Amino acid sequence: MAAALRLARAGASVTLVERRPYLGGRAYSFTDPETGQEVDNGQHVFLGCCAAYRGFLEEIGSLDLTSRQKRLRVEVRSPDGKRGTLAALPLPAPLHLLPSLLRYPHVGLREKARAALALLAMRLERDRDRPALRRQSLRDWLRARGQSERAIAAFWDLIVIPALNDSSADVSASAGFMLFQEALLRSRGGASIGCAKTGLSALMGDPARRRLAEAGATTLTGKTAEAFIVENGRIAGARLAGGETLRADVVVSALAPEVLLRLLPEEWRTHPAFAPAGTHEWSPIVNLHVWWDRPVMDCEFAAFVDSPAQWVFNRSRIAGEEGPGQRLTVSLSAAWEFWPMSKEELQAAFVPELRRLFPAARDANATRFIVVKERRATFRSLPGGPDNRLPAVTPIRNFFLAGDWTATGWPSTMESAALSGAAAADAALRSEAAA
Ligand SMILES: Cc1cc2nc3c(=O)[nH]c(=O)nc-3n(C[C@H](O)[C@H](O)[C@H](O)COP(=O)(O)OP(=O)(O)OC[C@H]3O[C@@H](n4cnc5c(N)ncnc54)[C@H](O)[C@@H]3O)c2cc1C
C-alpha cells in the first residue's frame, strides 16, 4: 500500500494486486457477527519512533484515528497486586528512564543497577550490526552482562517479547540493541505507545484503498498473482489466477518471501540475490478477545509479570466505547505454547487468569470469547542466520522488493513495511528516471 501510493502520487499508472478481498495484509479487522463490533486480527501498537508508519497513516488520512502517549507510560502488574510503572520522564535521554527503573518493584536493587549498566552499554554501542552481536542471542549477551533470570523475565523480556515476538533467548543481540536503542534510549518520545481507536481495516486497508483511487491507482482485490513473467532479464508483468496477464513496465513485489520465490521463474528463485529469502522463519501470535458484562480494567493497557497474560489492552477504553460491559484483548506473543490450544482450552486457562489479575473481574461474567491465531505473524530475528533480508533493488532491472522482511533494519513491524514500501517506490522511480 505504501509503495503503490507513493508511485501513484509520483504520477505512475499503478495497479495494486491483492489476493484477499480487502487490503491490509497481516493488519486487518473483521466484524464480529454477535456484537457487531470490529475486532482486530491482533492488537497492533506502534511507537513514537515509528516515523514512516505514522507518515503513511497521515498520507491516507487516518492518523487521527489513533491515540498516542506523549511519553511512554506503562503499568507493569503482578498477580499479587504489586504495581510498577515504566515511564519516560522529561529528562534528557537516556536518563529519562532511570527514575522509573529505580522504582520498578518487580526486580531487586542489584538487578536494577545491572540493568541500567546494560542499557548504558547498549546506548554506547555504535555498530549494533557487528558480527559478534548478530551471531549471539540477546539472552547470552544479557547473561554475560550479569542479568539474572529474574531480570530477564521481569524486565527485558517484558519489552522484547511483545516488540520482537520472540524471547531474548531467540532474538539476536543486534535485534535487541535495535529495539532498545530506537525505542528507549535515543529519545524521550521513542517508546510512547500508539494504538488504533478503530478497527485496523478502518485505520489502514479501507482508507488506503480510497486514497489510491483518488491518486488514480487501480486496486484489484481477490486476485492472486501466480507467476512473474521475466523475459530477457526484465520483468514483463504477472500472470494472475484464472489466466489473466497483467503487463507492466515496473513491478514492486510486497509479497512474503516464500511467495515471492514461488512466483519467480526457477533460474531466479535459485539466484543468490533471491534464494536467501527462503530461509526466513516465523513466530506465532495468539489474541484473545474477551467481553465482560461490566468494567474490569481501569487503564488502557497493562503488562504483567509472573502471568501468561503478557499484555492486556482495554479495547473499550481505547476505542471510547460506551458500557455497560468491557472488551479486553490479551495479546500473546511468541505464542508457541498457546498456538496448539483449542478455544475451549484457552478460555479455561485465561478467563480465570484474568479474574486473578483484575479483582473487578472476580464477580464478572465473560460473555464472549474470540480467539484469533496468526501462525506466521512475524518473521524471526534469529541470531547467526544468513543475510535473508533482501534490498529493494534486485538484479532484474525493473523489479523491486518491499515487505517488512526486506532490508529495512527494522524488525517485523508496520514501520518496516512502510519503510520498505517507500524504499521500493523510490528505487523504482529512480530506475524509470534513468531509463
Ligand atoms: C497478530 C499480529 C500482531 C501484530 N502486532 C504488531 C504490532 O503491534 N506492531 C507492528 O508494528 N506490527 C505488528 N504486526 C506485524 C505487522 O502486521 C506486519 O509487520 C505488517 O503488516 C507487514 O506488512 P507487509 O505489507 O510487509 O506484509 P503483509 O501484511 O503480509 O502483506 C502481504 C500481502 O500480500 C498478499 N498476497 C499474498 N500472496 C499473494 C499473491 N499470490 N497475489 C497477490 N497478493 C498476495 C497478502 O494477502 C497480503 O495482503 C503484527 C502482526 C500480527 C499478525
GROMACS .gro file of N, CA and C in nm, residues 309-426:
model
  354
  309ALA      N    1  -0.044  -1.389   3.083
  309ALA     CA    2  -0.125  -1.293   3.007
  309ALA      C    3  -0.042  -1.188   2.932
  310GLN      N    4   0.085  -1.174   2.966
  310GLN     CA    5   0.175  -1.080   2.894
  310GLN      C    6   0.119  -0.936   2.895
  311TRP      N    7   0.051  -0.897   2.786
  311TRP     CA    8  -0.003  -0.760   2.777
  311TRP      C    9  -0.154  -0.767   2.756
  312VAL      N   10  -0.227  -0.683   2.828
  312VAL     CA   11  -0.373  -0.679   2.814
  312VAL      C   12  -0.414  -0.538   2.776
  313PHE      N   13  -0.500  -0.529   2.673
  313PHE     CA   14  -0.547  -0.400   2.622
  313PHE      C   15  -0.695  -0.386   2.650
  314ASN      N   16  -0.732  -0.269   2.696
  314ASN     CA   17  -0.871  -0.240   2.725
  314ASN      C   18  -0.930  -0.174   2.598
  315ARG      N   19  -0.980  -0.259   2.509
  315ARG     CA   20  -1.025  -0.208   2.378
  315ARG      C   21  -1.140  -0.110   2.394
  316SER      N   22  -1.227  -0.133   2.494
  316SER     CA   23  -1.341  -0.040   2.513
  316SER      C   24  -1.289   0.099   2.545
  317ARG      N   25  -1.191   0.106   2.633
  317ARG     CA   26  -1.138   0.237   2.674
  317ARG      C   27  -1.065   0.303   2.556
  318ILE      N   28  -0.983   0.224   2.485
  318ILE     CA   29  -0.905   0.280   2.373
  318ILE      C   30  -0.999   0.331   2.263
  319ALA      N   31  -1.106   0.255   2.236
  319ALA     CA   32  -1.197   0.293   2.128
  319ALA      C   33  -1.303   0.392   2.174
  320GLY      N   34  -1.306   0.422   2.303
  320GLY     CA   35  -1.407   0.514   2.357
  320GLY      C   36  -1.548   0.455   2.348
  321GLU      N   37  -1.555   0.320   2.365
  321GLU     CA   38  -1.688   0.258   2.357
  321GLU      C   39  -1.764   0.276   2.488
  322GLU      N   40  -1.894   0.295   2.474
  322GLU     CA   41  -1.981   0.309   2.591
  322GLU      C   42  -1.999   0.172   2.657
  323GLY      N   43  -2.023   0.170   2.788
  323GLY     CA   44  -2.050   0.046   2.860
  323GLY      C   45  -2.185  -0.012   2.819
  324PRO      N   46  -2.247  -0.097   2.896
  324PRO     CA   47  -2.210  -0.127   3.034
  324PRO      C   48  -2.094  -0.227   3.046
  325GLY      N   49  -2.067  -0.304   2.941
  325GLY     CA   50  -1.962  -0.407   2.953
  325GLY      C   51  -1.826  -0.353   2.913
  326GLN      N   52  -1.732  -0.442   2.902
  326GLN     CA   53  -1.596  -0.402   2.863
  326GLN      C   54  -1.531  -0.515   2.782
  327ARG      N   55  -1.453  -0.471   2.682
  327ARG     CA   56  -1.390  -0.568   2.592
  327ARG      C   57  -1.238  -0.560   2.612
  328LEU      N   58  -1.178  -0.672   2.648
  328LEU     CA   59  -1.031  -0.675   2.666
  328LEU      C   60  -0.969  -0.761   2.558
  329THR      N   61  -0.846  -0.724   2.519
  329THR     CA   62  -0.769  -0.810   2.428
  329THR      C   63  -0.641  -0.853   2.499
  330VAL      N   64  -0.624  -0.983   2.507
  330VAL     CA   65  -0.500  -1.038   2.564
  330VAL      C   66  -0.411  -1.072   2.445
  331SER      N   67  -0.296  -1.008   2.438
  331SER     CA   68  -0.208  -1.027   2.324
  331SER      C   69  -0.094  -1.119   2.365
  332LEU      N   70  -0.093  -1.240   2.308
  332LEU     CA   71   0.008  -1.339   2.346
  332LEU      C   72   0.110  -1.351   2.234
  333SER      N   73   0.227  -1.296   2.257
  333SER     CA   74   0.333  -1.300   2.157
  333SER      C   75   0.419  -1.424   2.179
  334ALA      N   76   0.499  -1.457   2.076
  334ALA     CA   77   0.583  -1.578   2.082
  334ALA      C   78   0.499  -1.693   2.138
  335ALA      N   79   0.380  -1.710   2.079
  335ALA     CA   80   0.276  -1.792   2.140
  335ALA      C   81   0.291  -1.940   2.106
  336TRP      N   82   0.411  -1.992   2.112
  336TRP     CA   83   0.436  -2.133   2.077
  336TRP      C   84   0.354  -2.225   2.164
  337GLU      N   85   0.347  -2.188   2.292
  337GLU     CA   86   0.277  -2.273   2.389
  337GLU      C   87   0.125  -2.269   2.367
  338PHE      N   88   0.075  -2.151   2.325
  338PHE     CA   89  -0.071  -2.134   2.316
  338PHE      C   90  -0.125  -2.172   2.179
  339TRP      N   91  -0.036  -2.173   2.082
  339TRP     CA   92  -0.076  -2.200   1.945
  339TRP      C   93  -0.157  -2.329   1.931
  340PRO      N   94  -0.111  -2.443   1.991
  340PRO     CA   95  -0.186  -2.568   1.970
  340PRO      C   96  -0.314  -2.577   2.052
  341MET      N   97  -0.339  -2.483   2.143
  341MET     CA   98  -0.454  -2.498   2.234
  341MET      C   99  -0.585  -2.462   2.163
  342SER      N  100  -0.692  -2.533   2.198
  342SER     CA  101  -0.824  -2.504   2.139
  342SER      C  102  -0.882  -2.380   2.206
  343LYS      N  103  -0.988  -2.327   2.145
  343LYS     CA  104  -1.056  -2.212   2.204
  343LYS      C  105  -1.102  -2.246   2.347
  344GLU      N  106  -1.157  -2.367   2.366
  344GLU     CA  107  -1.207  -2.406   2.497
  344GLU      C  108  -1.093  -2.410   2.599
  345GLU      N  109  -0.979  -2.464   2.555
  345GLU     CA  110  -0.865  -2.472   2.648
  345GLU      C  111  -0.813  -2.332   2.684
  346LEU      N  112  -0.809  -2.245   2.583
  346LEU     CA  113  -0.761  -2.108   2.609
  346LEU      C  114  -0.858  -2.036   2.702
  347GLN      N  115  -0.988  -2.056   2.678
  347GLN     CA  116  -1.088  -1.992   2.762
  347GLN      C  117  -1.077  -2.042   2.907
  348ALA      N  118  -1.058  -2.175   2.919
  348ALA     CA  119  -1.048  -2.233   3.055
  348ALA      C  120  -0.923  -2.184   3.126
  349ALA      N  121  -0.819  -2.152   3.051
  349ALA     CA  122  -0.695  -2.106   3.114
  349ALA      C  123  -0.700  -1.955   3.143
  350PHE      N  124  -0.754  -1.877   3.049
  350PHE     CA  125  -0.736  -1.732   3.060
  350PHE      C  126  -0.850  -1.657   3.128
  351VAL      N  127  -0.972  -1.708   3.126
  351VAL     CA  128  -1.077  -1.635   3.199
  351VAL      C  129  -1.044  -1.635   3.349
  352PRO      N  130  -1.009  -1.751   3.408
  352PRO     CA  131  -0.967  -1.746   3.548
  352PRO      C  132  -0.841  -1.661   3.570
  353GLU      N  133  -0.750  -1.663   3.472
  353GLU     CA  134  -0.628  -1.584   3.488
  353GLU      C  135  -0.663  -1.434   3.491
  354LEU      N  136  -0.755  -1.392   3.405
  354LEU     CA  137  -0.795  -1.251   3.405
  354LEU      C  138  -0.864  -1.216   3.537
  355ARG      N  139  -0.938  -1.310   3.590
  355ARG     CA  140  -1.002  -1.285   3.722
  355ARG      C  141  -0.896  -1.269   3.830
  356ARG      N  142  -0.787  -1.347   3.815
  356ARG     CA  143  -0.677  -1.336   3.914
  356ARG      C  144  -0.610  -1.199   3.901
  357LEU      N  145  -0.597  -1.150   3.776
  357LEU     CA  146  -0.523  -1.025   3.754
  357LEU      C  147  -0.608  -0.902   3.783
  358PHE      N  148  -0.738  -0.912   3.756
  358PHE     CA  149  -0.826  -0.795   3.774
  358PHE      C  150  -0.931  -0.828   3.880
  359PRO      N  151  -0.914  -0.779   4.000
  359PRO     CA  152  -1.009  -0.812   4.107
  359PRO      C  153  -1.153  -0.783   4.067
  360ALA      N  154  -1.175  -0.677   3.986
  360ALA     CA  155  -1.313  -0.643   3.949
  360ALA      C  156  -1.375  -0.749   3.859
  361ALA      N  157  -1.292  -0.839   3.805
  361ALA     CA  158  -1.346  -0.944   3.716
  361ALA      C  159  -1.393  -1.066   3.795
  362ARG      N  160  -1.362  -1.066   3.925
  362ARG     CA  161  -1.390  -1.189   4.001
  362ARG      C  162  -1.538  -1.222   4.005
  363ASP      N  163  -1.622  -1.118   4.008
  363ASP     CA  164  -1.767  -1.144   4.009
  363ASP      C  165  -1.829  -1.118   3.872
  364ALA      N  166  -1.745  -1.089   3.772
  364ALA     CA  167  -1.799  -1.051   3.640
  364ALA      C  168  -1.812  -1.176   3.553
  365ASN      N  169  -1.899  -1.167   3.453
  365ASN     CA  170  -1.915  -1.279   3.360
  365ASN      C  171  -1.845  -1.246   3.228
  366ALA      N  172  -1.771  -1.342   3.178
  366ALA     CA  173  -1.713  -1.328   3.044
  366ALA      C  174  -1.821  -1.372   2.947
  367THR      N  175  -1.876  -1.276   2.872
  367THR     CA  176  -1.995  -1.307   2.791
  367THR      C  177  -1.960  -1.354   2.650
  368ARG      N  178  -1.839  -1.321   2.607
  368ARG     CA  179  -1.799  -1.367   2.472
  368ARG      C  180  -1.647  -1.380   2.469
  369PHE      N  181  -1.600  -1.480   2.393
  369PHE     CA  182  -1.457  -1.511   2.391
  369PHE      C  183  -1.420  -1.550   2.248
  370ILE      N  184  -1.336  -1.470   2.185
  370ILE     CA  185  -1.294  -1.500   2.048
  370ILE      C  186  -1.142  -1.519   2.047
  371VAL      N  187  -1.096  -1.617   1.974
  371VAL     CA  188  -0.952  -1.642   1.961
  371VAL      C  189  -0.912  -1.616   1.816
  372VAL      N  190  -0.808  -1.536   1.796
  372VAL     CA  191  -0.752  -1.523   1.660
  372VAL      C  192  -0.606  -1.567   1.667
  373LYS      N  193  -0.575  -1.671   1.590
  373LYS     CA  194  -0.437  -1.722   1.589
  373LYS      C  195  -0.373  -1.683   1.457
  374GLU      N  196  -0.255  -1.628   1.464
  374GLU     CA  197  -0.177  -1.599   1.343
  374GLU      C  198  -0.048  -1.678   1.353
  375ARG      N  199  -0.042  -1.787   1.277
  375ARG     CA  200   0.075  -1.875   1.287
  375ARG      C  201   0.202  -1.806   1.238
  376ARG      N  202   0.188  -1.732   1.128
  376ARG     CA  203   0.304  -1.666   1.068
  376ARG      C  204   0.287  -1.516   1.088
  377ALA      N  205   0.286  -1.477   1.214
  377ALA     CA  206   0.258  -1.335   1.245
  377ALA      C  207   0.376  -1.246   1.207
  378THR      N  208   0.495  -1.286   1.247
  378THR     CA  209   0.612  -1.202   1.219
  378THR      C  210   0.733  -1.291   1.185
  379PHE      N  211   0.820  -1.237   1.100
  379PHE     CA  212   0.943  -1.315   1.073
  379PHE      C  213   1.035  -1.301   1.195
  380ARG      N  214   1.118  -1.401   1.214
  380ARG     CA  215   1.202  -1.404   1.334
  380ARG      C  216   1.336  -1.335   1.311
  381SER      N  217   1.384  -1.271   1.417
  381SER     CA  218   1.516  -1.205   1.411
  381SER      C  219   1.615  -1.294   1.486
  382LEU      N  220   1.641  -1.411   1.430
  382LEU     CA  221   1.723  -1.510   1.499
  382LEU      C  222   1.872  -1.476   1.488
  383PRO      N  223   1.952  -1.520   1.584
  383PRO     CA  224   2.096  -1.496   1.573
  383PRO      C  225   2.160  -1.584   1.466
  384GLY      N  226   2.262  -1.531   1.408
  384GLY     CA  227   2.350  -1.613   1.325
  384GLY      C  228   2.295  -1.657   1.192
  385GLY      N  229   2.172  -1.617   1.160
  385GLY     CA  230   2.113  -1.663   1.035
  385GLY      C  231   2.182  -1.600   0.916
  386PRO      N  232   2.153  -1.651   0.796
  386PRO     CA  233   2.210  -1.590   0.676
  386PRO      C  234   2.146  -1.455   0.653
  387ASP      N  235   2.206  -1.375   0.570
  387ASP     CA  236   2.151  -1.243   0.544
  387ASP      C  237   2.033  -1.258   0.449
  388ASN      N  238   1.916  -1.277   0.510
  388ASN     CA  239   1.800  -1.308   0.427
  388ASN      C  240   1.706  -1.189   0.409
  389ARG      N  241   1.752  -1.072   0.447
  389ARG     CA  242   1.669  -0.952   0.428
  389ARG      C  243   1.719  -0.882   0.302
  390LEU      N  244   1.644  -0.897   0.197
  390LEU     CA  245   1.691  -0.853   0.065
  390LEU      C  246   1.667  -0.704   0.044
  391PRO      N  247   1.755  -0.639  -0.034
  391PRO     CA  248   1.736  -0.497  -0.063
  391PRO      C  249   1.622  -0.475  -0.163
  392ALA      N  250   1.579  -0.349  -0.172
  392ALA     CA  251   1.469  -0.315  -0.264
  392ALA      C  252   1.509  -0.338  -0.410
  393VAL      N  253   1.635  -0.312  -0.440
  393VAL     CA  254   1.682  -0.323  -0.578
  393VAL      C  255   1.726  -0.467  -0.605
  394THR      N  256   1.683  -0.524  -0.717
  394THR     CA  257   1.717  -0.662  -0.750
  394THR      C  258   1.797  -0.665  -0.880
  395PRO      N  259   1.857  -0.780  -0.913
  395PRO     CA  260   1.929  -0.787  -1.042
  395PRO      C  261   1.835  -0.783  -1.163
  396ILE      N  262   1.705  -0.803  -1.141
  396ILE     CA  263   1.609  -0.783  -1.251
  396ILE      C  264   1.579  -0.632  -1.252
  397ARG      N  265   1.624  -0.566  -1.356
  397ARG     CA  266   1.636  -0.420  -1.352
  397ARG      C  267   1.509  -0.343  -1.316
  398ASN      N  268   1.395  -0.393  -1.361
  398ASN     CA  269   1.271  -0.319  -1.337
  398ASN      C  270   1.182  -0.391  -1.233
  399PHE      N  271   1.246  -0.466  -1.143
  399PHE     CA  272   1.173  -0.542  -1.040
  399PHE      C  273   1.226  -0.503  -0.902
  400PHE      N  274   1.135  -0.463  -0.810
  400PHE     CA  275   1.177  -0.410  -0.680
  400PHE      C  276   1.102  -0.482  -0.568
  401LEU      N  277   1.167  -0.487  -0.453
  401LEU     CA  278   1.109  -0.563  -0.342
  401LEU      C  279   1.069  -0.474  -0.226
  402ALA      N  280   0.949  -0.500  -0.173
  402ALA     CA  281   0.904  -0.438  -0.048
  402ALA      C  282   0.853  -0.549   0.042
  403GLY      N  283   0.805  -0.511   0.159
  403GLY     CA  284   0.760  -0.610   0.257
  403GLY      C  285   0.842  -0.591   0.383
  404ASP      N  286   0.781  -0.615   0.498
  404ASP     CA  287   0.851  -0.588   0.625
  404ASP      C  288   0.981  -0.666   0.638
  405TRP      N  289   0.989  -0.780   0.565
  405TRP     CA  290   1.107  -0.869   0.579
  405TRP      C  291   1.227  -0.822   0.495
  406THR      N  292   1.209  -0.720   0.413
  406THR     CA  293   1.322  -0.674   0.331
  406THR      C  294   1.420  -0.594   0.418
  407ALA      N  295   1.528  -0.546   0.358
  407ALA     CA  296   1.641  -0.494   0.439
  407ALA      C  297   1.617  -0.351   0.487
  408THR      N  298   1.525  -0.337   0.581
  408THR     CA  299   1.496  -0.203   0.634
  408THR      C  300   1.573  -0.176   0.762
  409GLY      N  301   1.628  -0.281   0.823
  409GLY     CA  302   1.694  -0.263   0.952
  409GLY      C  303   1.596  -0.272   1.068
  410TRP      N  304   1.467  -0.280   1.038
  410TRP     CA  305   1.365  -0.288   1.144
  410TRP      C  306   1.313  -0.430   1.157
  411PRO      N  307   1.267  -0.467   1.276
  411PRO     CA  308   1.205  -0.599   1.290
  411PRO      C  309   1.070  -0.602   1.219
  412SER      N  310   1.001  -0.714   1.230
  412SER     CA  311   0.875  -0.738   1.157
  412SER      C  312   0.764  -0.649   1.213
  413THR      N  313   0.750  -0.532   1.156
  413THR     CA  314   0.656  -0.432   1.208
  413THR      C  315   0.592  -0.356   1.092
  414MET      N  316   0.490  -0.280   1.126
  414MET     CA  317   0.427  -0.193   1.027
  414MET      C  318   0.525  -0.083   0.985
  415GLU      N  319   0.613  -0.043   1.078
  415GLU     CA  320   0.714   0.057   1.043
  415GLU      C  321   0.805   0.002   0.933
  416SER      N  322   0.845  -0.123   0.949
  416SER     CA  323   0.932  -0.184   0.848
  416SER      C  324   0.859  -0.193   0.715
  417ALA      N  325   0.730  -0.230   0.720
  417ALA     CA  326   0.651  -0.240   0.596
  417ALA      C  327   0.643  -0.104   0.527
  418ALA      N  328   0.616   0.002   0.606
  418ALA     CA  329   0.603   0.136   0.547
  418ALA      C  330   0.737   0.182   0.489
  419LEU      N  331   0.845   0.158   0.564
  419LEU     CA  332   0.979   0.196   0.515
  419LEU      C  333   1.011   0.122   0.385
  420SER      N  334   0.977  -0.006   0.384
  420SER     CA  335   1.012  -0.088   0.266
  420SER      C  336   0.935  -0.041   0.143
  421GLY      N  337   0.809  -0.001   0.164
  421GLY     CA  338   0.728   0.047   0.051
  421GLY      C  339   0.787   0.174  -0.007
  422ALA      N  340   0.828   0.263   0.081
  422ALA     CA  341   0.887   0.390   0.034
  422ALA      C  342   1.018   0.362  -0.039
  423ALA      N  343   1.100   0.271   0.016
  423ALA     CA  344   1.230   0.242  -0.046
  423ALA      C  345   1.212   0.181  -0.184
  424ALA      N  346   1.116   0.087  -0.196
  424ALA     CA  347   1.093   0.021  -0.325
  424ALA      C  348   1.039   0.121  -0.427
  425ALA      N  349   0.946   0.206  -0.383
  425ALA     CA  350   0.889   0.304  -0.477
  425ALA      C  351   0.997   0.403  -0.522
  426ASP      N  352   1.079   0.449  -0.430
  426ASP     CA  353   1.184   0.544  -0.467
  426ASP      C  354   1.283   0.480  -0.565
   0.00000   0.00000   0.00000
